[in-house]
Amino acid sequence: MAKHFYLSDDEKKSFYENGFAGPFTLFEPEEMTEIWNEVRLDLLDTSNAPFPDSRLNYDRHLDIPNLNRIISDPRLVDKISSILGPDVLSWRTEWFPKYPGDEGTDWHQAESFVEFEGTEKLEPTAAVEGQPWELTAWIAMTKTNKANGCLKLMPGSHRTWYFDEKRNVVFDPDNINKLNERGEKSGFYGYDYDDLKLDRNWVPDESKAVHMEIEPGQFFIFTSRCMHGSNPNSTTDDTRFAWATRFVPTHVKVYDGQDSFHHFGEVLPLDRYSTVLVAGEDRYGHNRVRMPMREAAPAE
Ligand SMILES: O=C(O)CCC(=O)C(=O)O
Ligand SMILES: [Fe+2]
């Protein structure tokens, strides 16, 4: 019988209270390090990547088997299904490296992933009040701690919007690694999240933040409505590599009616893009859907 890895009732309760759950272990540190060392090399070959001309390296689970296995691994997917329900699509994966001296990531919230350009990437068609319809599993490829800029979350903040994610904001690469108006080395990779604040003078209470200090191979899940960010990497020699894997239930339309999207000053055409059905069935037919590589392999 297949083994299951669903959230316990207590973990679910805590998720709904806080907006996140974990950490959980996907791989032991040695195994994660081995996989990561292979993946780093695979990432260099972009010939089959969904966005071969983009330095953003989104969605490499679509061409790299080790990454495809991770997004469809029941140890991860069962946790996601515990909240999103039985029918789940992987819609995006992205890298969040923080090199020594890099700025922190501004506190932010998201849900439909407008991501500064005024167009929603996600549109639910059967949303239920109080029930998240997007989740991220944030996986540490290397150890993360406060010093190297681990992810931080504000418990309970998913119930209140502090930001308007739908505003259009100008991308300015000159902003990267500059001090903000409060003298902090923080930003959003060339965007300024202060421009999305509902009250520009409001400052989050850092003392309430939960810092996710985790080992390589561990992950946690969160709804992006839950305010999150990270401190600068204040080390001189410790890079933190994280991989954010994002999921929606099948009722959500992904990039609906769009044949490309803009992000961080790039235009990304969607002709090679597809979602991946990592759990259950797609009864909606809203999206281009692929099966995980393991299941798509021809029978021998
Ligand atoms: O890793 C970070 O610093 C930011 C990650 C993030 O914002 C996300 O995964 O949504
Ligand atoms: Fe985020």
Coordinates of C-alpha atoms and ligand atoms in Angstrom, one line a residue:
M1 CA 0.0 0.0 0.0
A2 CA 1.3 3.5 -0.8
K3 CA 2.6 5.5 2.1
H4 CA 1.0 8.8 2.9
F5 CA 2.5 12.0 4.4
Y6 CA -0.5 14.2 5.1
L7 CA -0.5 16.9 7.7
S8 CA -1.9 15.7 11.1
D9 CA -5.0 17.5 12.5
D10 CA -2.7 19.5 14.9
E11 CA -0.5 20.6 12.0
K12 CA -3.5 21.6 9.9
K13 CA -4.9 23.6 12.8
S14 CA -1.6 25.3 13.3
F15 CA -1.4 26.0 9.5
Y16 CA -4.8 27.7 9.5
E17 CA -3.8 29.8 12.6
N18 CA -0.3 30.8 11.4
G19 CA -0.4 30.6 7.6
F20 CA 2.5 28.2 7.4
A21 CA 3.5 24.7 8.6
G22 CA 6.8 22.9 9.1
P23 CA 9.7 22.4 8.8
F24 CA 9.4 18.8 7.4
T25 CA 12.2 16.6 6.1
L26 CA 12.2 15.6 2.5
F27 CA 15.9 14.4 2.3
E28 CA 18.6 14.0 4.9
P29 CA 21.3 16.7 4.5
E30 CA 23.8 14.4 2.7
E31 CA 21.3 13.3 0.1
M32 CA 20.1 16.8 -0.5
T33 CA 23.7 18.0 -1.0
E34 CA 24.3 15.2 -3.5
I35 CA 21.2 16.1 -5.5
W36 CA 22.0 19.8 -5.3
N37 CA 25.5 19.2 -6.6
E38 CA 24.0 17.4 -9.7
V39 CA 21.2 20.0 -10.2
R40 CA 23.7 22.9 -10.2
L41 CA 25.4 21.3 -13.2
D42 CA 22.0 20.5 -14.9
L43 CA 21.0 24.1 -14.5
L44 CA 23.8 25.2 -16.8
D45 CA 22.3 23.5 -19.8
T46 CA 19.2 25.6 -20.7
S47 CA 18.6 24.0 -24.1
N48 CA 15.4 22.2 -22.9
A49 CA 14.5 24.8 -20.3
P50 CA 11.0 26.3 -20.5
F51 CA 12.5 29.8 -20.7
P52 CA 15.9 29.2 -22.3
D53 CA 16.8 32.9 -22.8
S54 CA 15.9 34.0 -19.3
R55 CA 18.3 34.4 -16.5
L56 CA 15.4 33.9 -14.0
N57 CA 15.6 30.2 -14.5
Y58 CA 11.9 29.6 -13.6
D59 CA 10.3 26.2 -13.9
R60 CA 13.4 24.0 -14.3
H61 CA 11.3 21.1 -12.9
L62 CA 10.0 20.9 -16.5
D63 CA 13.3 19.8 -17.9
I64 CA 15.5 18.5 -15.0
P65 CA 14.4 15.1 -13.8
N66 CA 15.8 15.5 -10.2
L67 CA 13.6 18.6 -9.8
N68 CA 10.6 17.0 -11.4
R69 CA 10.9 14.2 -8.9
I70 CA 10.9 16.7 -6.0
I71 CA 7.7 18.5 -7.0
S72 CA 5.9 15.2 -7.4
D73 CA 7.3 13.5 -4.3
P74 CA 4.5 12.4 -2.0
R75 CA 6.4 13.5 1.1
L76 CA 5.9 17.0 -0.2
V77 CA 2.7 16.7 -2.3
D78 CA 0.7 15.1 0.5
K79 CA 1.4 18.1 2.8
I80 CA 0.2 20.4 0.0
S81 CA -2.9 18.3 -0.7
S82 CA -3.8 18.4 3.0
I83 CA -4.7 22.1 2.5
L84 CA -5.4 22.4 -1.3
G85 CA -7.4 19.2 -1.7
P86 CA -6.8 16.1 -3.8
D87 CA -6.3 17.7 -7.2
V88 CA -3.1 19.7 -7.4
L89 CA -1.0 21.4 -10.1
S90 CA 2.5 22.6 -9.8
W91 CA 2.5 26.0 -11.6
R92 CA 5.9 27.6 -10.8
T93 CA 9.2 26.9 -9.3
E94 CA 11.9 29.5 -8.7
W95 CA 15.3 29.9 -7.2
F96 CA 16.1 32.2 -4.3
P97 CA 19.9 32.3 -3.8
K98 CA 21.3 34.7 -1.3
Y99 CA 25.0 35.3 -1.7
P100 CA 27.2 36.8 1.0
G101 CA 26.4 40.5 1.4
D102 CA 23.1 40.2 -0.6
E103 CA 20.2 42.4 0.5
G104 CA 17.2 40.9 2.4
T105 CA 13.9 40.3 0.7
D106 CA 11.3 42.9 1.7
W107 CA 8.3 41.7 3.6
H108 CA 5.5 41.0 1.2
Q109 CA 2.2 39.2 0.5
A110 CA 0.8 37.7 -2.6
E111 CA -2.0 35.5 -3.8
S112 CA -2.8 36.0 -7.5
F113 CA 0.9 36.7 -8.2
V114 CA 0.5 40.0 -10.0
E115 CA 4.2 40.5 -9.3
F116 CA 4.3 44.2 -10.1
E117 CA 3.2 44.1 -13.7
G118 CA -0.6 44.5 -13.2
T119 CA -1.6 41.1 -14.6
E120 CA -2.8 38.3 -12.4
K121 CA -1.0 35.0 -13.1
L122 CA -3.5 33.0 -11.1
E123 CA -7.3 33.2 -11.1
P124 CA -9.4 30.8 -8.9
T125 CA -12.7 29.6 -10.3
A126 CA -14.0 27.8 -7.2
A127 CA -12.5 29.6 -4.3
V128 CA -13.9 29.0 -0.8
E129 CA -13.8 31.8 1.8
G130 CA -11.0 31.2 4.3
Q131 CA -9.5 28.4 2.2
P132 CA -6.1 29.1 0.5
W133 CA -5.9 28.4 -3.2
E134 CA -2.2 28.7 -3.6
L135 CA 0.7 27.3 -1.5
T136 CA 4.5 27.3 -1.7
A137 CA 6.8 24.6 -0.4
W138 CA 10.1 26.4 0.2
I139 CA 13.0 23.9 0.1
A140 CA 16.5 24.5 1.5
M141 CA 19.2 23.2 -0.8
T142 CA 21.8 24.5 1.7
K143 CA 21.5 25.2 5.4
T144 CA 19.5 28.4 6.2
N145 CA 19.9 30.5 9.3
K146 CA 19.3 34.1 10.5
A147 CA 22.9 35.1 9.4
N148 CA 22.6 33.9 5.8
G149 CA 19.1 35.2 5.3
C150 CA 16.7 32.3 6.1
L151 CA 13.0 33.0 5.2
K152 CA 11.0 34.7 7.9
L153 CA 7.2 34.6 8.3
M154 CA 4.7 36.7 10.3
P155 CA 2.3 34.3 12.0
G156 CA -1.4 35.0 11.4
S157 CA -0.7 37.8 8.9
H158 CA -2.5 35.8 6.1
R159 CA -5.9 37.0 7.4
T160 CA -5.1 40.7 6.8
W161 CA -3.8 42.5 3.7
Y162 CA -1.0 44.9 4.4
F163 CA -0.1 45.2 0.8
D164 CA -2.0 45.7 -2.5
E165 CA -0.4 43.1 -4.7
K166 CA -2.3 44.4 -7.7
R167 CA -0.5 47.7 -8.1
N168 CA 1.9 48.1 -11.0
V169 CA 5.4 49.0 -9.9
V170 CA 8.4 50.0 -12.1
F171 CA 11.4 47.6 -12.2
D172 CA 14.6 49.4 -11.4
P173 CA 17.8 47.2 -11.3
D174 CA 19.7 50.1 -9.7
N175 CA 17.6 49.4 -6.6
I176 CA 19.3 46.0 -6.0
N177 CA 21.5 45.9 -2.9
K178 CA 20.9 49.6 -2.2
L179 CA 19.8 50.9 1.3
N180 CA 16.1 51.6 1.5
E181 CA 14.6 54.8 3.1
R182 CA 14.9 53.2 6.6
G183 CA 18.7 52.5 6.1
E184 CA 18.1 48.7 5.7
K185 CA 19.7 46.6 3.0
S186 CA 16.4 45.3 1.8
G187 CA 14.4 45.3 -1.4
F188 CA 12.8 43.0 -3.9
Y189 CA 15.3 42.2 -6.6
G190 CA 14.9 45.6 -8.2
Y191 CA 11.3 46.3 -7.1
D192 CA 10.3 48.3 -4.0
Y193 CA 7.6 46.6 -1.9
D194 CA 7.1 49.9 0.0
D195 CA 5.2 51.0 -3.2
L196 CA 2.6 48.3 -2.5
K197 CA 2.0 49.0 1.2
L198 CA -1.5 50.0 2.0
D199 CA -0.1 52.4 4.6
R200 CA 3.4 53.5 3.6
N201 CA 4.3 54.4 7.2
W202 CA 3.4 51.0 8.6
V203 CA 6.4 48.9 9.7
P204 CA 6.0 45.2 10.6
D205 CA 6.8 44.2 14.2
E206 CA 10.0 42.2 13.6
S207 CA 9.9 40.8 17.2
K208 CA 6.9 38.6 16.1
A209 CA 8.7 37.1 13.1
V210 CA 9.4 33.4 12.9
H211 CA 12.8 32.6 11.3
M212 CA 12.9 29.3 9.5
E213 CA 16.4 28.0 10.3
I214 CA 16.4 24.7 8.5
E215 CA 18.8 22.0 7.2
P216 CA 19.5 21.1 3.6
G217 CA 16.6 18.8 2.5
Q218 CA 14.0 20.4 4.8
F219 CA 11.1 22.4 3.6
F220 CA 8.0 24.3 5.0
I221 CA 4.8 25.2 3.4
F222 CA 3.1 28.6 3.5
T223 CA 0.4 30.6 1.8
S224 CA 1.9 33.7 0.2
R225 CA -0.8 35.7 1.8
C226 CA 1.2 35.2 5.0
M227 CA 3.7 38.0 5.1
H228 CA 7.2 36.8 4.4
G229 CA 10.7 38.0 3.6
S230 CA 14.3 37.6 4.7
N231 CA 17.1 39.4 6.4
P232 CA 20.3 40.3 4.4
N233 CA 23.0 37.6 4.1
S234 CA 25.4 39.1 6.6
T235 CA 28.0 36.3 6.2
T236 CA 31.2 36.6 4.1
D237 CA 31.2 33.0 2.8
D238 CA 27.9 31.3 3.3
T239 CA 25.5 31.3 0.3
R240 CA 21.9 30.1 1.0
F241 CA 20.2 28.4 -1.9
A242 CA 16.5 27.8 -1.7
W243 CA 14.0 26.6 -4.2
A244 CA 10.4 27.8 -4.0
T245 CA 7.9 25.3 -5.5
R246 CA 4.4 26.7 -6.0
F247 CA 1.1 24.8 -6.2
V248 CA -2.6 25.5 -6.9
P249 CA -5.8 23.3 -7.0
T250 CA -6.9 22.4 -10.5
H251 CA -9.8 25.0 -10.4
V252 CA -7.2 27.8 -10.7
K253 CA -6.6 29.3 -14.1
V254 CA -2.8 29.9 -14.6
Y255 CA -1.7 32.6 -17.0
D256 CA -5.2 32.7 -18.5
G257 CA -5.3 34.1 -22.0
Q258 CA -1.6 35.1 -21.8
D259 CA 1.1 34.0 -24.2
S260 CA 3.9 35.7 -22.3
F261 CA 4.6 37.5 -19.0
H262 CA 6.9 40.2 -17.8
H263 CA 9.1 40.0 -14.7
F264 CA 12.3 41.6 -13.5
G265 CA 12.7 43.5 -16.7
E266 CA 12.3 40.3 -18.9
V267 CA 9.6 39.1 -21.2
L268 CA 9.0 35.3 -20.8
P269 CA 7.1 33.6 -23.7
L270 CA 4.9 30.8 -22.5
D271 CA 5.1 28.5 -25.6
R272 CA 7.1 25.8 -23.7
Y273 CA 5.3 26.3 -20.4
S274 CA 2.9 23.8 -18.8
T275 CA 1.5 23.0 -15.4
V276 CA 2.2 19.6 -13.9
L277 CA -0.6 17.5 -12.3
V278 CA 1.2 16.3 -9.1
A279 CA -1.9 14.9 -7.4
G280 CA -5.4 13.7 -8.4
E281 CA -7.2 14.5 -11.6
D282 CA -7.9 17.6 -13.6
R283 CA -11.7 17.9 -14.0
Y284 CA -11.6 21.5 -15.1
G285 CA -9.5 21.6 -18.2
H286 CA -8.5 25.2 -17.6
N287 CA -4.8 24.7 -18.1
R288 CA -2.1 23.1 -20.2
V289 CA -1.3 20.1 -18.0
R290 CA 1.6 17.5 -18.1
M291 CA 2.1 14.5 -15.9
P292 CA 5.2 14.2 -13.7
M293 CA 8.1 12.7 -15.7
R294 CA 8.0 9.4 -13.7
E295 CA 4.5 8.7 -14.9
A296 CA 5.0 10.0 -18.4
A297 CA 7.8 7.6 -19.1
P298 CA 6.8 5.0 -21.7
A299 CA 6.4 1.4 -20.3
E300 CA 9.3 -0.9 -21.0
Ligands
LIG1 O1 13.7 33.4 -0.3 C1 13.4 34.6 -0.2 O2 14.1 35.5 0.4 C2 12.0 35.0 -0.7 C3 11.2 33.9 -1.1 C4 9.8 34.3 -1.4 O3 9.4 35.4 -1.3 C5 8.9 33.3 -1.9 O4 9.2 32.1 -1.9 O5 7.7 33.6 -2.2
FE2 FE 7.3 35.6 -1.8

